[in-house]
Amino acid sequence: LFYSLKNESPPHLLIGIGKMAYPLISELTNSSLLGRPFVITKTQILDQVDQDDSLKIVLGSHPHLDVKSLQAGQELLSFLKESKKYGDHEMFVGLTGGASSLVDILPEGISSEFIFKLNSELLRSAADIEDVNQIRQEFSCLKNGGLLTFFKAKAVHTFITSDIPSGDYEKVGSSPTVYKVPDFNELKGLVKNLLSVQLRKKALSFLESKVRSQLLQRKEKAFKEKVVRTYLVADYKRLVKNLKLGVGNDWNNVIANS
């Protein structure tokens, strides 16, 4: 895979989002790049990140989405706007756990106050992360394929380290590069079960709004127009399971089965 990426034509831009985005992006930067890689993460894990001028590092918030997450979204928009000056290129995205709360871009009609309360209630509900993300993505311009609407690159490669319990690794980070048609009835059920009466009314109103309908249309259009490929780099849930099952003391054997 890395041999083919190094020889990929045309060159590409690189974005990393997630708690472990920096280590993942570091593995991909050997390929031909346009501009500096843009990374949104929780903490500057390694000391050398501060000294690495080849990367643009932005810190979001995790596990609670807050002002830093929205600021990271605006910085991401600036990066993507700048990328439009390039000619023919592709977009590479490194995605890891935590991406859903680290960055967001809100649609018209959704306030920061609402989205902060929404995320807090979802976290307190102790619901399955896939159910939480299914609701989160409906109130975001970035999630469920939304990232695709902000740049002109026609091909998008997403490298994913997954912590999704079901194994559906494309759901990591609420699927910023993969669009799937939402199940409206299922969404309504989740909203009614997981949100307070106070937030429920506002949430259901937005789900039935013209703004949301137009947002979904833009996401679906961008997804159909682009060549979107996803690659599972590592599955942490399977790795932990293999360790518990004692696949073997040979780490190569454990990783190969993960």
Short mmCIF file of N, CA, C and O in Angstrom, two decimals, residues 1-68:
data_model
loop_
_atom_site.label_atom_id
_atom_site.label_comp_id
_atom_site.label_asym_id
_atom_site.label_seq_id
_atom_site.Cartn_x
_atom_site.Cartn_y
_atom_site.Cartn_z
N LEU A 1 0.82 -1.21 0.00
CA LEU A 1 0.00 0.00 0.00
C LEU A 1 0.85 1.26 0.00
O LEU A 1 0.66 2.16 -0.80
N PHE A 2 1.83 1.36 0.89
CA PHE A 2 2.63 2.58 0.98
C PHE A 2 3.48 2.77 -0.28
O PHE A 2 3.73 3.90 -0.68
N TYR A 3 3.88 1.66 -0.92
CA TYR A 3 4.63 1.81 -2.18
C TYR A 3 3.75 2.47 -3.23
O TYR A 3 4.16 3.40 -3.92
N SER A 4 2.50 2.04 -3.33
CA SER A 4 1.60 2.61 -4.33
C SER A 4 1.27 4.06 -4.01
O SER A 4 1.11 4.87 -4.91
N LEU A 5 1.17 4.39 -2.72
CA LEU A 5 0.86 5.76 -2.34
C LEU A 5 2.01 6.69 -2.69
O LEU A 5 1.79 7.82 -3.14
N LYS A 6 3.22 6.27 -2.47
CA LYS A 6 4.37 7.11 -2.76
C LYS A 6 4.46 7.44 -4.24
O LYS A 6 5.01 8.46 -4.62
N ASN A 7 3.89 6.56 -5.06
CA ASN A 7 3.95 6.78 -6.50
C ASN A 7 2.62 7.26 -7.05
O ASN A 7 2.40 7.26 -8.25
N GLU A 8 1.73 7.65 -6.15
CA GLU A 8 0.40 8.11 -6.57
C GLU A 8 0.52 9.41 -7.34
O GLU A 8 1.27 10.30 -6.98
N SER A 9 -0.25 9.54 -8.39
CA SER A 9 -0.30 10.77 -9.17
C SER A 9 -1.77 11.08 -9.44
O SER A 9 -2.52 10.21 -9.84
N PRO A 10 -2.21 12.30 -9.19
CA PRO A 10 -1.48 13.50 -8.79
C PRO A 10 -1.13 13.51 -7.30
O PRO A 10 -1.54 12.61 -6.57
N PRO A 11 -0.39 14.54 -6.84
CA PRO A 11 -0.05 14.65 -5.42
C PRO A 11 -1.29 14.91 -4.58
O PRO A 11 -2.38 15.12 -5.11
N HIS A 12 -1.12 14.93 -3.27
CA HIS A 12 -2.29 15.00 -2.41
C HIS A 12 -2.09 15.93 -1.22
O HIS A 12 -0.97 16.28 -0.85
N LEU A 13 -3.21 16.30 -0.60
CA LEU A 13 -3.23 17.00 0.68
C LEU A 13 -3.57 16.00 1.76
O LEU A 13 -4.25 15.00 1.50
N LEU A 14 -3.13 16.28 2.98
CA LEU A 14 -3.26 15.32 4.06
C LEU A 14 -3.87 15.96 5.31
O LEU A 14 -3.40 16.99 5.78
N ILE A 15 -4.94 15.33 5.82
CA ILE A 15 -5.62 15.77 7.04
C ILE A 15 -5.64 14.62 8.03
O ILE A 15 -5.91 13.47 7.65
N GLY A 16 -5.38 14.91 9.30
CA GLY A 16 -5.51 13.91 10.35
C GLY A 16 -6.46 14.40 11.42
O GLY A 16 -6.36 15.54 11.87
N ILE A 17 -7.41 13.54 11.85
CA ILE A 17 -8.36 13.91 12.89
C ILE A 17 -8.49 12.75 13.88
O ILE A 17 -8.78 11.63 13.48
N GLY A 18 -8.26 13.03 15.16
CA GLY A 18 -8.44 12.01 16.18
C GLY A 18 -7.40 12.07 17.27
O GLY A 18 -6.39 12.76 17.14
N LYS A 19 -7.65 11.34 18.35
CA LYS A 19 -6.72 11.36 19.50
C LYS A 19 -5.35 10.84 19.11
O LYS A 19 -4.33 11.28 19.66
N MET A 20 -5.29 9.89 18.18
CA MET A 20 -4.02 9.32 17.74
C MET A 20 -3.69 9.73 16.32
O MET A 20 -2.97 9.04 15.60
N ALA A 21 -4.21 10.88 15.91
CA ALA A 21 -4.02 11.32 14.52
C ALA A 21 -2.56 11.63 14.21
O ALA A 21 -2.09 11.36 13.10
N TYR A 22 -1.84 12.20 15.16
CA TYR A 22 -0.45 12.56 14.87
C TYR A 22 0.42 11.34 14.53
O TYR A 22 1.11 11.34 13.51
N PRO A 23 0.40 10.28 15.34
CA PRO A 23 1.19 9.09 14.97
C PRO A 23 0.77 8.50 13.62
O PRO A 23 1.62 8.06 12.85
N LEU A 24 -0.54 8.50 13.34
CA LEU A 24 -1.01 7.95 12.08
C LEU A 24 -0.53 8.79 10.91
O LEU A 24 -0.03 8.27 9.90
N ILE A 25 -0.65 10.11 11.03
CA ILE A 25 -0.22 11.01 9.97
C ILE A 25 1.29 10.91 9.74
O ILE A 25 1.77 10.97 8.61
N SER A 26 2.02 10.71 10.81
CA SER A 26 3.48 10.59 10.68
C SER A 26 3.86 9.41 9.80
O SER A 26 4.89 9.44 9.12
N GLU A 27 3.02 8.37 9.79
CA GLU A 27 3.29 7.19 8.96
C GLU A 27 2.96 7.44 7.49
O GLU A 27 3.41 6.70 6.62
N LEU A 28 2.16 8.47 7.23
CA LEU A 28 1.71 8.71 5.86
C LEU A 28 2.49 9.83 5.16
O LEU A 28 2.37 10.00 3.96
N THR A 29 3.28 10.59 5.93
CA THR A 29 3.90 11.77 5.35
C THR A 29 5.07 11.47 4.41
O THR A 29 5.68 12.38 3.90
N ASN A 30 5.39 10.21 4.20
CA ASN A 30 6.45 9.87 3.25
C ASN A 30 5.98 10.03 1.81
O ASN A 30 6.78 10.07 0.89
N SER A 31 4.68 10.13 1.63
CA SER A 31 4.14 10.24 0.28
C SER A 31 4.26 11.66 -0.24
O SER A 31 4.54 12.59 0.51
N SER A 32 4.03 11.83 -1.53
CA SER A 32 4.12 13.14 -2.17
C SER A 32 3.01 14.05 -1.67
O SER A 32 1.83 13.74 -1.78
N LEU A 33 3.40 15.21 -1.10
CA LEU A 33 2.44 16.10 -0.45
C LEU A 33 2.39 17.48 -1.09
O LEU A 33 3.40 18.01 -1.55
N LEU A 34 1.21 18.07 -1.08
CA LEU A 34 1.02 19.47 -1.40
C LEU A 34 0.75 20.19 -0.07
O LEU A 34 -0.22 19.87 0.61
N GLY A 35 1.56 21.15 0.29
CA GLY A 35 1.32 21.87 1.53
C GLY A 35 1.61 21.06 2.78
O GLY A 35 1.99 19.89 2.72
N ARG A 36 1.38 21.67 3.92
CA ARG A 36 1.62 21.01 5.20
C ARG A 36 0.43 20.14 5.60
O ARG A 36 -0.71 20.53 5.44
N PRO A 37 0.69 18.96 6.16
CA PRO A 37 -0.41 18.17 6.71
C PRO A 37 -1.11 18.94 7.83
O PRO A 37 -0.47 19.66 8.60
N PHE A 38 -2.41 18.79 7.91
CA PHE A 38 -3.24 19.48 8.91
C PHE A 38 -3.78 18.44 9.88
O PHE A 38 -4.46 17.50 9.47
N VAL A 39 -3.48 18.61 11.17
CA VAL A 39 -3.83 17.60 12.17
C VAL A 39 -4.67 18.23 13.28
O VAL A 39 -4.30 19.25 13.86
N ILE A 40 -5.80 17.60 13.58
CA ILE A 40 -6.64 17.99 14.72
C ILE A 40 -6.58 16.85 15.72
O ILE A 40 -6.96 15.71 15.41
N THR A 41 -6.13 17.15 16.93
CA THR A 41 -5.95 16.09 17.92
C THR A 41 -6.28 16.63 19.31
O THR A 41 -6.64 17.80 19.48
N LYS A 42 -6.14 15.76 20.32
CA LYS A 42 -6.50 16.15 21.68
C LYS A 42 -5.33 16.78 22.42
O LYS A 42 -5.46 17.81 23.04
N THR A 43 -4.21 16.16 22.34
CA THR A 43 -3.02 16.67 23.02
C THR A 43 -1.83 16.50 22.11
O THR A 43 -1.81 15.65 21.22
N GLN A 44 -0.82 17.30 22.36
CA GLN A 44 0.41 17.14 21.59
C GLN A 44 1.21 16.02 22.23
O GLN A 44 1.96 16.22 23.18
N ILE A 45 0.99 14.83 21.70
CA ILE A 45 1.48 13.61 22.33
C ILE A 45 3.00 13.58 22.45
O ILE A 45 3.55 13.16 23.46
N LEU A 46 3.67 14.00 21.42
CA LEU A 46 5.13 13.90 21.41
C LEU A 46 5.76 15.29 21.46
O LEU A 46 5.27 16.24 20.87
N ASP A 47 6.87 15.41 22.17
CA ASP A 47 7.55 16.70 22.31
C ASP A 47 7.93 17.29 20.96
O ASP A 47 7.88 18.50 20.76
N GLN A 48 8.27 16.42 20.01
CA GLN A 48 8.75 16.94 18.73
C GLN A 48 7.66 17.59 17.90
O GLN A 48 7.94 18.27 16.93
N VAL A 49 6.38 17.39 18.29
CA VAL A 49 5.30 18.01 17.53
C VAL A 49 5.45 19.53 17.56
O VAL A 49 5.24 20.23 16.57
N ASP A 50 5.84 20.07 18.73
CA ASP A 50 6.01 21.51 18.86
C ASP A 50 7.10 22.03 17.92
O ASP A 50 7.07 23.18 17.50
N GLN A 51 8.05 21.19 17.62
CA GLN A 51 9.20 21.61 16.83
C GLN A 51 9.06 21.23 15.36
O GLN A 51 9.92 21.53 14.56
N ASP A 52 7.97 20.58 15.00
CA ASP A 52 7.79 20.09 13.64
C ASP A 52 7.01 21.12 12.82
O ASP A 52 5.78 21.15 12.83
N ASP A 53 7.72 21.94 12.09
CA ASP A 53 7.08 22.98 11.29
C ASP A 53 6.43 22.45 10.03
O ASP A 53 5.76 23.20 9.31
N SER A 54 6.63 21.16 9.74
CA SER A 54 6.03 20.58 8.54
C SER A 54 4.56 20.25 8.75
O SER A 54 3.84 19.93 7.81
N LEU A 55 4.09 20.32 10.02
CA LEU A 55 2.71 20.01 10.35
C LEU A 55 1.98 21.22 10.91
O LEU A 55 2.57 22.04 11.60
N LYS A 56 0.70 21.33 10.62
CA LYS A 56 -0.17 22.29 11.26
C LYS A 56 -1.00 21.54 12.29
O LYS A 56 -1.81 20.68 11.95
N ILE A 57 -0.76 21.82 13.59
CA ILE A 57 -1.43 21.11 14.68
C ILE A 57 -2.50 22.00 15.30
O ILE A 57 -2.22 23.13 15.71
N VAL A 58 -3.73 21.50 15.40
CA VAL A 58 -4.83 22.21 16.05
C VAL A 58 -5.40 21.30 17.12
O VAL A 58 -5.60 20.10 16.88
N LEU A 59 -5.66 21.85 18.29
CA LEU A 59 -6.18 21.06 19.40
C LEU A 59 -7.68 21.26 19.55
O LEU A 59 -8.16 22.39 19.66
N GLY A 60 -8.42 20.15 19.55
CA GLY A 60 -9.85 20.19 19.81
C GLY A 60 -10.13 19.71 21.23
O GLY A 60 -9.23 19.66 22.06
N SER A 61 -11.38 19.36 21.51
CA SER A 61 -11.76 18.92 22.85
C SER A 61 -12.32 17.50 22.81
O SER A 61 -13.04 17.13 21.87
N HIS A 62 -12.01 16.74 23.84
CA HIS A 62 -12.50 15.36 23.96
C HIS A 62 -12.53 14.97 25.44
O HIS A 62 -11.61 15.33 26.18
N PRO A 63 -13.56 14.29 25.94
CA PRO A 63 -14.69 13.73 25.19
C PRO A 63 -15.84 14.72 24.96
O PRO A 63 -16.74 14.44 24.19
N HIS A 64 -15.82 15.86 25.68
CA HIS A 64 -16.90 16.83 25.52
C HIS A 64 -16.59 17.81 24.39
O HIS A 64 -15.55 18.47 24.41
N LEU A 65 -17.48 17.91 23.44
CA LEU A 65 -17.34 18.89 22.37
C LEU A 65 -17.56 20.28 22.96
O LEU A 65 -18.55 20.51 23.65
N ASP A 66 -16.62 21.21 22.73
CA ASP A 66 -16.76 22.55 23.28
C ASP A 66 -16.25 23.59 22.29
O ASP A 66 -16.10 23.30 21.09
N VAL A 67 -15.99 24.81 22.78
CA VAL A 67 -15.56 25.91 21.92
C VAL A 67 -14.32 25.55 21.12
O VAL A 67 -14.19 25.92 19.94
N LYS A 68 -13.38 24.84 21.74
CA LYS A 68 -12.16 24.46 21.03
C LYS A 68 -12.47 23.59 19.81
O LYS A 68 -11.80 23.68 18.78
#
